[in-house]
Short mmCIF file of C-alpha atoms and ligand atoms in Angstrom, two decimals:
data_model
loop_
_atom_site.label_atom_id
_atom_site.label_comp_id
_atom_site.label_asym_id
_atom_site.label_seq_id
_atom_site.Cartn_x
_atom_site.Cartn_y
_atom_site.Cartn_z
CA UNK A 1 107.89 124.48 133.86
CA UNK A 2 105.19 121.82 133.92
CA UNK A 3 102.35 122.53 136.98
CA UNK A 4 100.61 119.52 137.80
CA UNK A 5 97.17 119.73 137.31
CA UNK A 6 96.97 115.71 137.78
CA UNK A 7 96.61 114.57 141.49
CA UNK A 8 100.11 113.34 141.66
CA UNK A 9 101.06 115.71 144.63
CA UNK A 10 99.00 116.21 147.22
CA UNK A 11 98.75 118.84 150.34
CA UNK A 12 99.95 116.82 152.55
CA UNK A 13 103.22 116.15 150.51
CA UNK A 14 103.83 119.78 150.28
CA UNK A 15 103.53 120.93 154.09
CA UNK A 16 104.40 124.18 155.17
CA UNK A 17 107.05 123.23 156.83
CA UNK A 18 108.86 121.67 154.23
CA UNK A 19 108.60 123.95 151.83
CA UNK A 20 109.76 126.76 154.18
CA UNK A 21 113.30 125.10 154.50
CA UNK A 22 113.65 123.89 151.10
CA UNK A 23 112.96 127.56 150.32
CA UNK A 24 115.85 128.50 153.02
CA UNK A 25 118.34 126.11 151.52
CA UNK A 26 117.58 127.45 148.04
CA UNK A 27 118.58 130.80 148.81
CA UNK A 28 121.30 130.35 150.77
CA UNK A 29 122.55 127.67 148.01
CA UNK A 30 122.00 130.20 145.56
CA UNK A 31 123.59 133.22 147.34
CA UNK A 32 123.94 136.33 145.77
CA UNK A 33 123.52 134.44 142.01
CA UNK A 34 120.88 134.78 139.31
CA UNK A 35 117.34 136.54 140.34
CA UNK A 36 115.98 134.31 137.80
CA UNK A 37 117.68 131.34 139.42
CA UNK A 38 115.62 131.81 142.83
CA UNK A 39 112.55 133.23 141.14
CA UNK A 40 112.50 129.78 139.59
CA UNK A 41 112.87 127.51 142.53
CA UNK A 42 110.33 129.63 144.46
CA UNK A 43 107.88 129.10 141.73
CA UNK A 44 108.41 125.73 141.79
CA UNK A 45 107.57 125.70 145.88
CA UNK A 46 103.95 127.50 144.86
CA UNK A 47 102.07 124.40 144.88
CA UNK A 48 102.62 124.51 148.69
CA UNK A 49 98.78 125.12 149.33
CA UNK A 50 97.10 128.00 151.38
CA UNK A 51 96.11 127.22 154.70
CA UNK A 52 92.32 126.56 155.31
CA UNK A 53 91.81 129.58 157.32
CA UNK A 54 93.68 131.67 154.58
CA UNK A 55 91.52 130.26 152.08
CA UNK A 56 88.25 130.23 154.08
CA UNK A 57 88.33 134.17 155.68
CA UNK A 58 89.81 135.93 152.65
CA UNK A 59 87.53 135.83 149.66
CA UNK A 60 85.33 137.75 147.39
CA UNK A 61 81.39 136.78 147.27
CA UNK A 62 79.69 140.31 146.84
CA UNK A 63 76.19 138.64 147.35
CA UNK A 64 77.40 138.73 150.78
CA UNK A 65 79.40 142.01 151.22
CA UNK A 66 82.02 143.61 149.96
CA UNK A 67 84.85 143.42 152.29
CA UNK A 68 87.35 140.50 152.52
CA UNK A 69 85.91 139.00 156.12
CA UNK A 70 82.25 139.59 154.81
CA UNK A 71 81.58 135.92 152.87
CA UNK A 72 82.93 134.21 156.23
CA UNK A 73 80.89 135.88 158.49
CA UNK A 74 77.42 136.29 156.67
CA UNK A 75 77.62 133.45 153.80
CA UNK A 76 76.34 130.73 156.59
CA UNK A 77 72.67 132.33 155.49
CA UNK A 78 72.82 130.91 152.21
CA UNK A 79 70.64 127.84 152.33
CA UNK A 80 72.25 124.72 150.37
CA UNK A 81 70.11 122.08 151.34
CA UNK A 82 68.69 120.07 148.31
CA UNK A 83 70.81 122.06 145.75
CA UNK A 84 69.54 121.60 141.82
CA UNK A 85 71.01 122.89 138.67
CA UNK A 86 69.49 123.22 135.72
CA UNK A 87 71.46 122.82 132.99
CA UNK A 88 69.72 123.75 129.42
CA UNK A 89 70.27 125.36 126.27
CA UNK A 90 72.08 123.47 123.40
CA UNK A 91 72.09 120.12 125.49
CA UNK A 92 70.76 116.33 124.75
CA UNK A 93 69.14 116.07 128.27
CA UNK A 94 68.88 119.31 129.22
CA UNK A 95 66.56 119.51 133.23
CA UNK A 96 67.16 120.40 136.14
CA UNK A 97 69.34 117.80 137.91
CA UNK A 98 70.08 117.17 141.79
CA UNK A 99 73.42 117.54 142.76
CA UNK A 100 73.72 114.78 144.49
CA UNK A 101 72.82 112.49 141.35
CA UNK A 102 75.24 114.58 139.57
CA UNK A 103 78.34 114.26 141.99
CA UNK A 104 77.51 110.15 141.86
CA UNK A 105 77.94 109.92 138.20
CA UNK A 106 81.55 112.19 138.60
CA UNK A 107 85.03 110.80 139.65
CA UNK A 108 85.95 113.30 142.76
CA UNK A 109 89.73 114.29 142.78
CA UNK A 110 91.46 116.58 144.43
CA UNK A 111 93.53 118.92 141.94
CA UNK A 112 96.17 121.51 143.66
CA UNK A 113 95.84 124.65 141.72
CA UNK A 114 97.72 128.31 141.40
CA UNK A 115 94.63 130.96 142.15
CA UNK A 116 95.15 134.72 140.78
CA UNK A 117 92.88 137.25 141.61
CA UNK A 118 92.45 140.25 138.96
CA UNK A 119 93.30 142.26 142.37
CA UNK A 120 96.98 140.81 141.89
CA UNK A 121 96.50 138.64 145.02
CA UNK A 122 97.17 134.95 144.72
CA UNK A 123 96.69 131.62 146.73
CA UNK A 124 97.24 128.03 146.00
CA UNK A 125 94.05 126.27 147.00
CA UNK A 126 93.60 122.08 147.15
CA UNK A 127 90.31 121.63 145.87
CA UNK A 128 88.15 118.68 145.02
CA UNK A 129 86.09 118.18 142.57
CA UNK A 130 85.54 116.59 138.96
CA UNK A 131 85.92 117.77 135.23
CA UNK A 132 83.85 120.29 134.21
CA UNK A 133 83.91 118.18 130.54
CA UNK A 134 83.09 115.31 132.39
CA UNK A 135 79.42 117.16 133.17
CA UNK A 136 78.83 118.37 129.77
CA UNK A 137 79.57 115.31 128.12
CA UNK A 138 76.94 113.55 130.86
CA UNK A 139 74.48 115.95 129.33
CA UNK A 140 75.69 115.97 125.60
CA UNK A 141 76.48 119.15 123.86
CA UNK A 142 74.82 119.78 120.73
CA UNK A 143 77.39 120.79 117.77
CA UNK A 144 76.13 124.15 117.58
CA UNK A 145 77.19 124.97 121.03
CA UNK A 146 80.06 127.52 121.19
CA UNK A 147 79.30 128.89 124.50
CA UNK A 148 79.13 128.03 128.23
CA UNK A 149 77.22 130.52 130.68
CA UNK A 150 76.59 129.96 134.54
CA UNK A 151 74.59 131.67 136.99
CA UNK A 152 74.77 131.97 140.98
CA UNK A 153 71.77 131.20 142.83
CA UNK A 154 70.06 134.78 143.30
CA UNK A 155 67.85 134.82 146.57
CA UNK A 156 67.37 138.39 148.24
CA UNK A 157 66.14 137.07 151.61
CA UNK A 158 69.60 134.92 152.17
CA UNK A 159 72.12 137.22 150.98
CA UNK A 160 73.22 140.90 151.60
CA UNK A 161 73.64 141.63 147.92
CA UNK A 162 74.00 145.39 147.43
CA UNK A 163 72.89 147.64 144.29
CA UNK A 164 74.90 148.12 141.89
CA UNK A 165 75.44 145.05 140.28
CA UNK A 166 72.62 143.52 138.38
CA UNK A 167 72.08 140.19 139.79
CA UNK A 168 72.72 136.88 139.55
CA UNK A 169 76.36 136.91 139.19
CA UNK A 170 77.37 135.93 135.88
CA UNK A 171 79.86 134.07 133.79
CA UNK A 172 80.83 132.03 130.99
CA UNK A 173 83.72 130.62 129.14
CA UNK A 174 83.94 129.28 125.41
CA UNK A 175 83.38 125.18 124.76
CA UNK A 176 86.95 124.72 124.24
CA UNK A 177 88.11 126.44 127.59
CA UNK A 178 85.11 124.58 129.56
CA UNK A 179 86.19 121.30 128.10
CA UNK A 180 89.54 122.11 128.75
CA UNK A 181 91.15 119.24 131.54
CA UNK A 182 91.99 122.18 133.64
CA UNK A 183 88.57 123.05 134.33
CA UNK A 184 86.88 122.01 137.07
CA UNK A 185 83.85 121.94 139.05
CA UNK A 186 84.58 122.27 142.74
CA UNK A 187 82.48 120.50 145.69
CA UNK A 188 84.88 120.78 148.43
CA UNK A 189 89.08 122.04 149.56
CA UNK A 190 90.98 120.50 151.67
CA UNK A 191 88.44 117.39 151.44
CA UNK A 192 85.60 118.74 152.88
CA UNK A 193 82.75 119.94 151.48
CA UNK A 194 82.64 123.13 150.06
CA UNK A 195 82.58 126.19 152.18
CA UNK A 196 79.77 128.75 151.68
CA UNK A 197 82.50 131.30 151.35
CA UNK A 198 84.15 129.53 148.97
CA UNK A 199 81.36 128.68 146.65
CA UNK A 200 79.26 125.94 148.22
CA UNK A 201 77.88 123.70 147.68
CA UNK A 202 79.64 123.70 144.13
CA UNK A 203 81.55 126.66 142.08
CA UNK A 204 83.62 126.60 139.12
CA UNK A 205 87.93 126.73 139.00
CA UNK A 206 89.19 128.22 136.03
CA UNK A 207 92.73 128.34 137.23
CA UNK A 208 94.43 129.81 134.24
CA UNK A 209 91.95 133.01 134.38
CA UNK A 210 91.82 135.51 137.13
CA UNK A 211 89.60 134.18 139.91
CA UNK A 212 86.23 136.18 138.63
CA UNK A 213 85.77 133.74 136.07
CA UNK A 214 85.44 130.89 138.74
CA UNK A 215 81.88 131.97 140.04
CA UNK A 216 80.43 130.09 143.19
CA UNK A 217 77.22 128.55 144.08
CA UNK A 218 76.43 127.48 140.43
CA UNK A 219 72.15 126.61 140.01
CA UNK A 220 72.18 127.05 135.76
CA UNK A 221 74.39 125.82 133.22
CA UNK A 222 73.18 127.27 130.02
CA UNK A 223 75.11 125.81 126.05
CA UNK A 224 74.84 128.80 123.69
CA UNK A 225 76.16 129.22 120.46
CA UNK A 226 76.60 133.38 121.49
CA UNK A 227 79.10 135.32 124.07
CA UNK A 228 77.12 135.02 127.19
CA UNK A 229 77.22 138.10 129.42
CA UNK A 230 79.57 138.27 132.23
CA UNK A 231 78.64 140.38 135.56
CA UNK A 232 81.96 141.93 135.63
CA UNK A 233 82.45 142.53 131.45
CA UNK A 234 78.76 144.40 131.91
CA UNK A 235 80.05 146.64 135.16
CA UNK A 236 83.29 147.88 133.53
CA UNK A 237 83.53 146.13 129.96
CA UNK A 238 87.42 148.47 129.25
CA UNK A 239 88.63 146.63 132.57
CA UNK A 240 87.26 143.18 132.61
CA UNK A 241 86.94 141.74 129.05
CA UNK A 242 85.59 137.93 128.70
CA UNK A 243 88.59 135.82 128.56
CA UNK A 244 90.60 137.23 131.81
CA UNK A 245 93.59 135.21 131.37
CA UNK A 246 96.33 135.78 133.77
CA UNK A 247 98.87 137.85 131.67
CA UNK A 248 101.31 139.90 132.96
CA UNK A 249 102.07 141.75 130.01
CA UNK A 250 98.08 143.09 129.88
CA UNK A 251 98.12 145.44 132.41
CA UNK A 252 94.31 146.35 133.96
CA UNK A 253 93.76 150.19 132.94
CA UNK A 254 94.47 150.98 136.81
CA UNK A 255 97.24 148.76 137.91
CA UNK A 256 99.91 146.57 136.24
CA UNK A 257 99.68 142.84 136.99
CA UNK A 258 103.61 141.92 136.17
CA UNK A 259 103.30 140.69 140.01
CA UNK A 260 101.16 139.31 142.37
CA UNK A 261 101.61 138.83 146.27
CA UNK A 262 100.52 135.44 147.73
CA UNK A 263 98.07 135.26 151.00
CA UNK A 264 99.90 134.37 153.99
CA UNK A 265 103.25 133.11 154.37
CA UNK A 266 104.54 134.52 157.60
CA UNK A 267 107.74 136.10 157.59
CA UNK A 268 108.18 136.35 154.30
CA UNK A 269 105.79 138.92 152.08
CA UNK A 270 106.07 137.03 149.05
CA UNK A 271 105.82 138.92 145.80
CA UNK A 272 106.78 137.23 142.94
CA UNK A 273 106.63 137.73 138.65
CA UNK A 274 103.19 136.81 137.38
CA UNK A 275 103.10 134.08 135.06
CA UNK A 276 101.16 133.88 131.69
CA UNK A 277 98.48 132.00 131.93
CA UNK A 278 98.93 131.99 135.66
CA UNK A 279 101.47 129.19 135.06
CA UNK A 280 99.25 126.60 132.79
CA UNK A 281 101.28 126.69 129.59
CA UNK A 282 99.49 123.58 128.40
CA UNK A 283 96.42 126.19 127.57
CA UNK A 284 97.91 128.56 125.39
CA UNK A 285 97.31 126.28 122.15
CA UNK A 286 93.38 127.62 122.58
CA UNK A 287 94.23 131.10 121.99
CA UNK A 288 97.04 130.51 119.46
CA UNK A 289 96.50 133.23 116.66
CA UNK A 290 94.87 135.75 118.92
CA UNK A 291 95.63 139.09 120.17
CA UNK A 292 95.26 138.80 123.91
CA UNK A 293 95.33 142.39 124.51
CA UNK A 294 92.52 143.20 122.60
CA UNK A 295 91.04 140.13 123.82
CA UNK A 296 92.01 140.47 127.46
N1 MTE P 301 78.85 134.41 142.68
C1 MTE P 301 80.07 134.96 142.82
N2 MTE P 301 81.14 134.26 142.37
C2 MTE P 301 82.39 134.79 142.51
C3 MTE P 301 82.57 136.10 143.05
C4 MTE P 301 81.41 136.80 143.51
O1 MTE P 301 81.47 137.93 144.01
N3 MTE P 301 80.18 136.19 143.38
N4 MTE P 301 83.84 136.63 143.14
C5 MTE P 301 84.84 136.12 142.21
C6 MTE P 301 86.18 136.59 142.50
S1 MTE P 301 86.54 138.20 142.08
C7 MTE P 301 87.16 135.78 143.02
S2 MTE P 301 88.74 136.31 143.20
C8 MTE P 301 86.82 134.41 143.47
C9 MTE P 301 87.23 134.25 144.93
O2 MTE P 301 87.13 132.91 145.31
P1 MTE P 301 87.54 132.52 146.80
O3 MTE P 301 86.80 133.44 147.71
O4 MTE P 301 87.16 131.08 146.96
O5 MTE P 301 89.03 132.73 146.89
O6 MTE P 301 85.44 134.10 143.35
C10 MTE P 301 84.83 134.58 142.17
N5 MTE P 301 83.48 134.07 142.09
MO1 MO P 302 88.86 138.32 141.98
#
């Protein structure tokens, strides 16, 4: 099945409502028949997005705690005023740019997109934002660049960050996957600006990757032609290699991820059959030729 990644549907298209009673008449229309059948219409109802309190009050940003509720109630410390990145390395203009000249040189869209966590839980989340290629090619990439690395603003006195990880947060994806349509760099959901939770005032969406890869708060962009480290490769490198795509046959050492179980819904606990690639098929011509579970 083709997922949009093109703003041709938007959130308010999709409302809850809808989808919950297209989703009744499916099932009863389908009766007792195929699994596959229903498993296929429900898929196709899981661009009906998240709600903004699902999406704002459950997330993961350790700099601010570990549990759940933590980034909601402490991230409002973070200061975003005035936000720079600097964006170096193998780069024409590398310096350390303003946001705000950035986002004026950027088309702003709003892209519906599937979310997995590595933790198996899943939300679909309307965010806005512009392509990630559409930055580096603003900046020109060198030919010798192979790499893309990113770093979270680090600042002790505005965050809660606990030991054990060795701060900034890091990550980084290859040139192909960063100039991949797909990927995005995200300023706001729901078409305001970003949460802090969430990432603000700008974080990356990798939505064919477990959600680890999409780190938040993003003050360096750093071209490479090496395998940049990763903060959650260098804590546990046999359960969290560099690429991280979504693949249900690559189970995590401690827990399969054939399913995941989406945020919310109500009445209905809704597990449902991982997808490769979390859904994105139009990405699997980057990896064609390799082994994805030694490459997980
Ligand atoms: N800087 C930073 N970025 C981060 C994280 C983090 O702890 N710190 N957590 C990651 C993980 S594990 C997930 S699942 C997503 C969660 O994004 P959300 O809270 O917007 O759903 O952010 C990712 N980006
Ligand atoms: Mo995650």
């Amino acid at each position: 099945m083709a997922f949009r990644w093109k703003n041709d549907l938007t959130y308010k298209d999709v409302t809850p409502e809808a989808a919950f009673w297209n989703r009744r008449q499916v099932m009863a229309g389908a009766g007792g028949l195929a699994l596959s059948g229903v498993a296929g219409a429900a898929q196709a109802q899981d661009l009906e997005p998240n709600t903004w309190e699902e999406i704002t009050t459950y997330n993961n940003f350790y700099e601010f705690g570990l549990d759940k509720g933590d980034p909601a109630k402490y991230a409002h410390t973070l200061n975003t005023d005035d936000w720079h990145i600097t964006i170096d390395g193998l780069v024409d203009k590398p310096g350390d740019y303003a946001l705000d000249e950035i986002v004026s040189q950027m088309d702003i869209e709003e892209r519906i997109y599937r979310f997995r966590c590595v933790e198996t839980w899943s939300m679909v989340v309307p965010w806005n934002g512009f392509e990630l290629a559409d930055l580096l090619n603003f900046v020109g990439v060198k030919p010798e660049a192979k790499y893309v690395a990113f770093e979270t603003v680090f600042r002790r006195d505005e965050m809660r960050a606990g030991g054990g990880i060795d701060w900034p947060y890091r990550e980084g994806l290859r040139l192909d996957e960063a100039m991949h349509p797909l990927t995005m760099m995200a300023t706001g959901l729901y078409g305001k600006p970003m949460p802090k939770q969430n990432g603000a005032p700008i974080r990356l969406v990798v939505p064919w990757k477990y959600g680890f890869k999409s780190i938040k708060s993003i003050i360096k962009i750093t071209l490479t032609d090496k395998e940049p480290p990763t903060t959650w490769n260098m804590l546990q490198p046999r359960e969290y290699g560099f690429y991280a795509n979504v693949n249900p046959e690559v189970s995590h050492p401690r827990w399969s991820q054939a399913q995941e179980r989406r945020i919310g819904g109500g009445l209905f606990a809704r597990r449902t059959p991982t997808l490769k690639f979390n859904g994105y098929d139009e990405v699997a011509s980057l990896y064609e030729g390799m082994d994805l579970a030694a490459k997980f």
